[in-house]
Structures are given as structure tokens and as C-alpha cells.
Amino acid sequence: MEQSTSGTVATPASRPDYDMDIVKKFFTATVVWGIVGMLVGVVIALQLAWRPANLGLPWTTFGRLRPLHTNAVVFAFGGNVVFTGIYHSMQRLLKTRMWNDTLSRIHFWGWQLIIVAAAVTLPLGLTQSKEYAELIWPIDVAITLVWVVFAVNFFATVAIRKVEHMYVAIWFYMSFVITIAVLHIVNSLVIPATLFRSYPIYAGLTDALVQWWYGHNAVGFFLTTPFLGLMYYYLPRAADRPVYSYRLSIIHFWALVFLYIWAGPHHLLYSALPDWAQTLGMVFSIMLIAPSWGGMLNGLLTLKGAWDRVRTDPILKFMVVAVSFYGMSTFEGPMMSIRAVNGLAHYTNWVIGHVHSGALGWVGMISFGMLYWMVQNIWNRPLAYPSWASHHFWLATIGIVIYTVAMWAAGLMEGLQWRALDDAGRLANPIFLDITHRLNPFLWLRVVGGSMYLVGAVMMGINFWKTIRGPSAPAGARVEGV
Amino acid sequence: MSDHNHHDSETGYGRFHRRVFERKAGVFAVATTVAISVGALVELIPMFTASSSASWERVDWVTPYTPLEVAGRDIYVREGCYLCHSQMIRPMRAEILRYGPWTRAGEYQYDRPFLLGSRRLGPDLQRVGGKYPDAWHYEHMRDPRSTSPGSVMPVYPWLIDSKIDPADIAASVRALARVGTPYESTDEAWVAGRLQSQGATIVQNLASAGITAEWDDEIVALTAYLQRLGVEGRAHLANQGGDS
Ligand code: HEM
Ligand code: HEM
């Protein structure tokens, strides 16, 4: 069938000459930055549980390392994993090599340089302060240029494709390439004061609205749509089943890209932003359940007939847990967008629990599943330590549960105690720190859960290292797929 | 392996989608751009037109940040204080009791970038101005546990030793003026003069508490910024006769 993801069985000699080197480059960068980003996550988690971990040095305090964590996990880990999957799957889906290898390499090295620049500037306190858009304006310019290089190469490759129809994964990748460009440019419009400092052209609540339009859609189009694209390619490959419903993928794709963009104001509920804008944000967020669950169902139902393998295959286990957490966080998100619920959740650790059920559960687990599948495929070797993949799965899953449950408990507790009044109508807990101190056990639990997650990722790194350096599969015997 | 149950793509909109969108990448890209633009335009355009003239965000009872306050604000950004402290009091009884009158849009009109924050690991600071004497902030930044036993806020002793640079701040003031903040002047001499005079008042306040500091210490600039937060709004709202 012309639109198949794997094509007819082809002998290695007749396979198109895909650029696998660029995939390996992004793959390696993913694993390295993933471990770095999660390590910084554990460090800042420790700082919140135990103040001396701030070390009393300017470049190691929480306020400077937290943006390093978010940038490292979202743009270094998340970005590289998405690029790994895109360069790998789009060449196969379109049956053509990337249009231009030099552009692929400029994209790769440019992106890594941007990450290094971020890792140097953020601890130095050079920041624009907008969450997920902290990097200073010269780096923003570099991001724009590298993105243009990527986009040109992406669309040119689509243009020279050898298949007639674009498979659903490509739709999701395309929405990612386009939307991130728009978001980045609009949110980065500033007037430079010096090489390191600038001021936005927007002020006050307008600036806040632009930022959260950006911020929410960074979640939507950086941590969601490209990962759904990965799900649509790698889950059917790993399960060896066709995607459950083609029509569902059409509806939920268009509904998702249309609805997501409206939801930003749910970050500004109860602010002085005009009511109509807050209401739009809330209503569209609630509607987002439908297309989000469309994606989840299409993923889970694709496993129809393969559930017996889910019990034994760690790759499928990672993917099933990922899609389930996707469903869970996209149910929780809309609930948290209801004004009254947000009144309780906003500003608390509950939001952090929500973030990490999406980040660790969905983004992290779908990535791990893909990486385990891919390492065997592109290096043509079996895993060095197959049982470690299982151990990683359990460490990560239990780690997420400990992390998120601790944060939900802490969030509810502080939310309720901040607002509690006594019989005379006075604050029941007038001293802020009293409440903070009661949260401490939960913050330690997060250190434990986060460390488990990190240890799993390190085991994955060692496993990949040994696999790649180990002997390849005997000639003629391909390990998986293709 | 095929990627879809093929039969369901042969009828209705499935067929249309295959024929038009999946075969023509240009059409697909334009349709995606349109889909993401609708919500963006509906929500953002009214904000831009509103903030350009006399509008819901403009009030005359809030003044721009002085050069020293700009310097302090830049330090607040550099240290990531906004990651632990919000600057937005919500219109809820408990918040008003704890932090003061809820925050009005106009109070942010000179905020570039905005610093509402999304977490409260520490208390809201939108109306912290005037809550404590200058010396309290000096001690608190040096070591938060000296004023707030058991605090989990990190220590910031380097703010006491580091200096602000008037030329650098003049560059900030010029950039802020370029985006529309009304400053009397933007030349370096004026900026340096304002820095010194406002700094001198704080140095004097610190001296009366037995602390020696100089007008160009970073801690002085940060204190100037913290001490102005929410003060004008509180005064205005009190005159209006409401506490909330
Ligand atoms: C080893 C695991 C991890 C640990 C221990 C960890 C820990 C943390 C901590 C302590 C914070 C700050 C919370 C606060 O302000 O109260 C944070 C924020 C954040 N983390 Fe992680 N993290 C981990 C992995 C990840 C991953 C893999 C991602 C994304 C793919 C991620 C995305 C984020 C984001 C987006 C925020 C900011 C949330 C907000 O502003 O509301 N984290 N993390
Ligand atoms: C239908 C889908 C979703 C909706 C409607 C939604 C809604 C929300 C809401 C209401 C908040 C809290 C804002 C606040 O009070 O401060 C939030 C925060 C957040 N969510 Fe979601 N969420 C969704 C899915 C996801 C997913 C899948 C992820 C991760 C992959 C995610 C990542 C985040 C992050 C990082 C934040 C913190 C932003 C910040 O304050 O820095 N969300 N979301």
C-alpha cells in the first residue's frame, strides 16, 4: 500500500539511501542532554527540600538553576528527541533522503550550540525571565535562524517525497514546525538595551498574555503535537499493528491545532485580564479534552490484538504508560482551567504535579519507548542488557507516581491552608512559613521519585552505550522492522 | 503492515482529506497556519489596540520605575526571584487579608517584562513596598534566616558586595524610553544623578540602623525596587475608599 509506514519488504541493497548519520547524532545528543536536564531537576528538587543545596553561590541558587532545568529538559532533551524521530521517520514515510545534508548538519550543530549557550548564560543570570523563553535576545536570533534552516529542509524534503500522501505523523510534525516559528517570533519582540539585556515591546498584562499564549502553546506544539507524531509512527511500528482509526486522526488533528491556540489565558485566571479573555481561555481549555482523548484513544486502540505483547515487551510498556499519562494530564489540565478549581491550584505544587505527569509520564516515557526501539533498529544490534529496559520501566513508572502524588498532596494542602479562615474571619495560618514547613516531607518524596526517574535514564544511557559498542547482529538478520 | 485500516479512508471527508490535504503539502501548511491564527488573532489583537492608547491598562496614579528601581528590577530578574514570588494578588478574601488589595491592571503598565510569576514558594510581593524598613531587606537578603527564622529562601550575600553600573542602567532607561516609558531625560548624567539621589536616601535609612552601604551597592537598588512595589496602588485604592 502506497501509504504504509514500512513499505514493502525491501532488501537492504534496494532501500533508499537515507541519512542515518544525522539521526544518530540527534539520538546521542538526546540521551546526553536528557540525563543532564533531569540531574539539574533533582538538584533543584533537593534545593527546595534542603536549603543548603543552594550552596550560597550566585550561579547555583534555585532562581538561576530552575530555568536551566526547564530549558534543558524541554528544548535540549525534548527538542533533540523530536528531531531524532523526525529525521528518522520522515525519510521513511516520504521514501526519500533529506533534501540537503548540509542543512541537517547546520540544524544539528546550531541547536547544540544554542543549548550550550543556554547552559552558560542562565547560571550567569542572563535571562529575559519569561518562562520557556528565558534566553537572551542574541540566542533568540540564533534560534530563529536555525529554525528557518530546519523548516526549509523539512518542507523541501516533503516537496521531493516519493509517496503521494503525507502520513498523519507528518501532519503533526508540520504543525510543530510552523507554530513554533510563529510563537517564538511574536513572543521574542524586544528592544535591546545591551548585548545581554532587552525589554519587550509589550508591557504589563499584554506582555503576560503574549507570554502565556506562547507558554501554553509551547506545551501544545513542543511537548504535544510532535510527540503525537512520534506516537503515530513508532507505536504502530513497535506493536506491528495498523493505526486504529484514520478518520479519528483527521478530526483530532484539526481540532487540536485549532483549539490549543485559544487556551493560553488559563494561566492568568483571576488576574486583571479582561473577563472575556479569561472566559475564552477556560472554555477552549475544557473543549481540549475531546481532541486530546481522541489522540489517546487512537494510540491505545492501535494496540488491539497486541495486548499480550504489552505484558512482556518493555518498549510497548513505555508507550502504553506514556499514552495513559497523556490522557491523564489532558484530563487534569482542563479541570484545572475551571476558574474555581484554578483558584485552588494556581501558585501551588499541584501545577508542578500536573506539569510532571505530562513531562515525565507522557514526554519522557514515549521518548524512552522510541529510543529503545530505535537503538536496535538504526545500529542493527540487539540491546546489550534487555532486562535493564524492564528495570528502567519500573523505576520510571514508580518514580513518576511518587513525584506526582507527592505534589498533588502538597498542592492541595498549601492551597487549602493559604485560604483557610478561622471563625472570626481571620487567616487561620497567618505565617506563610508555617505552611511551607508542613510541605517538607512531600518535597523529600519528590527528591526520591525524581532520583528514581534519573537512575532509570542513566541505566538507559549505559545500556545504549554498551549496545552501540557491542557486536552487530549477524549479516542478513535485521533486528527489528525495516 | 499498513498504517491505517484502509477502508475508512475511502468515503466522505476521509476521501476529501486524502485527495486535497494529504497530497498537497502547500495547502496543508496554509490550512494549519489559518487554524492556529484564528484564536491568536481574536485574543491578541484587542490587547494590542487597547494598550496603545488610553485604555483599560492605563492609569494616571502609577509612575514609571526610577533608574534605581529599574536597576533593582533587573537584579530581581537576574536572580530569578519571580520563580518563588508572585506579583499578583487575586480578588479573593484570604489573599486580600494576607497581601492587601487585589492587583489592578494599570499597576503593571510600566512592567517590562511582566513579573506576575506562576509559583508561590514564598509570599506574594506585589504590595511588599513599605511593609518593612530598608534595614530589614538588607539583613533579609544577606541571610533570610536572620529576619525570618526557618526561612527556605536562599542567601544573597553577593548583592552587598556588587555594584551597579550607571552607564549600563542608562542603556536600560534609553531602551525603556524607546518602547514608550515616559522619562524626563535619558542621558547618562541625568540617570547617574537620579541614581545617586535616590540611593542616598536608602543609604541614610540604613545608616540609622547602623549599616554602612553606598548608593551604588546592588542591595540598595534592589531595596529601592522592593520598597516601591504596590505602594502607589495601595494609596490610590485607599483614597477610593475600598480595601479590596
Ligand atoms: C528527574 C526528574 C525531574 C525532577 C526531579 C524535576 C524537578 C523539578 C522541580 C523541582 C521543578 C521546580 C518546581 C517548583 O518550582 O516548585 C521543576 C520544574 C519544571 N520541570 Fe522538572 N523535573 C524532572 C524532570 C522533568 C522533565 C523530564 C521535564 C520535561 C520534559 C520537566 C519539565 C519541567 C517544567 C516545564 C517545569 C516548570 C514548571 C512550572 O513552571 O510550572 N521536568 N522540575
Ligand atoms: C488539554 C490539555 C491541557 C490543559 C487544558 C492544561 C491546562 C493547564 C493549566 C490550567 C495549568 C495551570 C496554570 C496555572 O494555574 O498556573 C497548566 C500548567 C502547565 N501545564 Fe498543562 N494542560 C494540559 C496539558 C498539558 C500537558 C500534556 C503538558 C505536558 C506535556 C502540560 C504542561 C504544563 C506546564 C509545563 C504547565 C506549567 C506552566 C507554568 O506555570 O510554567 N500541560 N496546564
PDB file of C-alpha atoms in Angstrom, chain A residues 52-142:
ATOM      1  CA  PRO A  52      21.965  24.422  51.923  1.00  0.00           C
ATOM      2  CA  ALA A  53      21.937  22.757  48.480  1.00  0.00           C
ATOM      3  CA  ASN A  54      21.793  26.289  47.046  1.00  0.00           C
ATOM      4  CA  LEU A  55      25.480  26.389  48.029  1.00  0.00           C
ATOM      5  CA  GLY A  56      25.465  30.145  48.680  1.00  0.00           C
ATOM      6  CA  LEU A  57      26.959  30.860  45.250  1.00  0.00           C
ATOM      7  CA  PRO A  58      25.262  33.158  42.726  1.00  0.00           C
ATOM      8  CA  TRP A  59      25.302  30.675  39.822  1.00  0.00           C
ATOM      9  CA  THR A  60      23.993  27.714  41.812  1.00  0.00           C
ATOM     10  CA  THR A  61      20.941  29.223  43.511  1.00  0.00           C
ATOM     11  CA  PHE A  62      17.477  27.906  42.746  1.00  0.00           C
ATOM     12  CA  GLY A  63      16.453  31.057  40.854  1.00  0.00           C
ATOM     13  CA  ARG A  64      19.222  30.546  38.312  1.00  0.00           C
ATOM     14  CA  LEU A  65      19.190  26.738  38.041  1.00  0.00           C
ATOM     15  CA  ARG A  66      15.433  26.301  37.625  1.00  0.00           C
ATOM     16  CA  PRO A  67      15.419  27.894  34.143  1.00  0.00           C
ATOM     17  CA  LEU A  68      18.413  25.709  33.324  1.00  0.00           C
ATOM     18  CA  HIS A  69      16.322  22.647  34.228  1.00  0.00           C
ATOM     19  CA  THR A  70      13.297  23.690  32.181  1.00  0.00           C
ATOM     20  CA  ASN A  71      15.352  24.689  29.143  1.00  0.00           C
ATOM     21  CA  ALA A  72      17.453  21.536  29.320  1.00  0.00           C
ATOM     22  CA  VAL A  73      14.521  19.131  29.573  1.00  0.00           C
ATOM     23  CA  VAL A  74      12.169  20.923  27.189  1.00  0.00           C
ATOM     24  CA  PHE A  75      14.481  22.207  24.452  1.00  0.00           C
ATOM     25  CA  ALA A  76      17.602  20.058  24.836  1.00  0.00           C
ATOM     26  CA  PHE A  77      16.017  16.703  25.707  1.00  0.00           C
ATOM     27  CA  GLY A  78      12.563  17.277  24.194  1.00  0.00           C
ATOM     28  CA  GLY A  79      13.900  19.147  21.161  1.00  0.00           C
ATOM     29  CA  ASN A  80      16.586  16.619  20.320  1.00  0.00           C
ATOM     30  CA  VAL A  81      14.294  13.635  20.802  1.00  0.00           C
ATOM     31  CA  VAL A  82      11.732  15.143  18.455  1.00  0.00           C
ATOM     32  CA  PHE A  83      14.395  15.899  15.857  1.00  0.00           C
ATOM     33  CA  THR A  84      15.736  12.349  16.194  1.00  0.00           C
ATOM     34  CA  GLY A  85      12.298  10.951  15.490  1.00  0.00           C
ATOM     35  CA  ILE A  86      11.501  13.409  12.712  1.00  0.00           C
ATOM     36  CA  TYR A  87      14.740  12.828  10.780  1.00  0.00           C
ATOM     37  CA  HIS A  88      14.343   9.079  11.191  1.00  0.00           C
ATOM     38  CA  SER A  89      10.664   8.684  10.417  1.00  0.00           C
ATOM     39  CA  MET A  90      10.131  11.352   7.788  1.00  0.00           C
ATOM     40  CA  GLN A  91      12.759   9.920   5.450  1.00  0.00           C
ATOM     41  CA  ARG A  92      10.991   6.565   5.664  1.00  0.00           C
ATOM     42  CA  LEU A  93       7.485   7.963   5.459  1.00  0.00           C
ATOM     43  CA  LEU A  94       8.340  10.098   2.444  1.00  0.00           C
ATOM     44  CA  LYS A  95      10.703   7.493   0.971  1.00  0.00           C
ATOM     45  CA  THR A  96      13.405   9.992   0.303  1.00  0.00           C
ATOM     46  CA  ARG A  97      16.644  11.163   1.831  1.00  0.00           C
ATOM     47  CA  MET A  98      16.560  14.576   3.494  1.00  0.00           C
ATOM     48  CA  TRP A  99      16.693  17.287   0.865  1.00  0.00           C
ATOM     49  CA  ASN A 100      20.009  18.756   1.962  1.00  0.00           C
ATOM     50  CA  ASP A 101      22.541  17.113   4.292  1.00  0.00           C
ATOM     51  CA  THR A 102      24.384  20.358   4.988  1.00  0.00           C
ATOM     52  CA  LEU A 103      21.213  21.994   6.273  1.00  0.00           C
ATOM     53  CA  SER A 104      20.636  18.953   8.503  1.00  0.00           C
ATOM     54  CA  ARG A 105      24.091  19.428   9.994  1.00  0.00           C
ATOM     55  CA  ILE A 106      23.689  23.182  10.446  1.00  0.00           C
ATOM     56  CA  HIS A 107      20.453  22.374  12.258  1.00  0.00           C
ATOM     57  CA  PHE A 108      22.163  19.826  14.486  1.00  0.00           C
ATOM     58  CA  TRP A 109      25.241  21.834  15.422  1.00  0.00           C
ATOM     59  CA  GLY A 110      23.304  25.087  15.624  1.00  0.00           C
ATOM     60  CA  TRP A 111      20.829  23.554  18.061  1.00  0.00           C
ATOM     61  CA  GLN A 112      23.595  22.092  20.240  1.00  0.00           C
ATOM     62  CA  LEU A 113      25.409  25.449  20.289  1.00  0.00           C
ATOM     63  CA  ILE A 114      22.214  27.162  21.391  1.00  0.00           C
ATOM     64  CA  ILE A 115      21.915  24.645  24.225  1.00  0.00           C
ATOM     65  CA  VAL A 116      25.500  25.234  25.305  1.00  0.00           C
ATOM     66  CA  ALA A 117      24.899  28.994  25.164  1.00  0.00           C
ATOM     67  CA  ALA A 118      21.837  28.490  27.369  1.00  0.00           C
ATOM     68  CA  ALA A 119      23.797  26.369  29.826  1.00  0.00           C
ATOM     69  CA  VAL A 120      26.380  29.146  30.174  1.00  0.00           C
ATOM     70  CA  THR A 121      24.131  32.228  30.234  1.00  0.00           C
ATOM     71  CA  LEU A 122      21.354  31.010  32.542  1.00  0.00           C
ATOM     72  CA  PRO A 123      23.572  30.291  35.577  1.00  0.00           C
ATOM     73  CA  LEU A 124      25.195  33.685  34.984  1.00  0.00           C
ATOM     74  CA  GLY A 125      21.767  35.247  35.476  1.00  0.00           C
ATOM     75  CA  LEU A 126      21.409  36.389  31.866  1.00  0.00           C
ATOM     76  CA  THR A 127      17.708  35.920  31.244  1.00  0.00           C
ATOM     77  CA  GLN A 128      14.580  37.585  29.874  1.00  0.00           C
ATOM     78  CA  SER A 129      12.556  35.969  32.694  1.00  0.00           C
ATOM     79  CA  LYS A 130       9.684  34.708  30.526  1.00  0.00           C
ATOM     80  CA  GLU A 131       9.157  31.033  31.289  1.00  0.00           C
ATOM     81  CA  TYR A 132      10.404  28.778  28.467  1.00  0.00           C
ATOM     82  CA  ALA A 133      11.558  31.925  26.646  1.00  0.00           C
ATOM     83  CA  GLU A 134      14.295  32.969  29.058  1.00  0.00           C
ATOM     84  CA  LEU A 135      17.212  33.029  26.654  1.00  0.00           C
ATOM     85  CA  ILE A 136      18.682  36.445  25.873  1.00  0.00           C
ATOM     86  CA  TRP A 137      17.969  38.137  22.562  1.00  0.00           C
ATOM     87  CA  PRO A 138      21.137  37.151  20.645  1.00  0.00           C
ATOM     88  CA  ILE A 139      20.326  33.490  21.361  1.00  0.00           C
ATOM     89  CA  ASP A 140      16.732  34.157  20.295  1.00  0.00           C
ATOM     90  CA  VAL A 141      18.070  35.403  16.973  1.00  0.00           C
ATOM     91  CA  ALA A 142      20.165  32.236  16.626  1.00  0.00           C
TER      92      ALA A 142
END
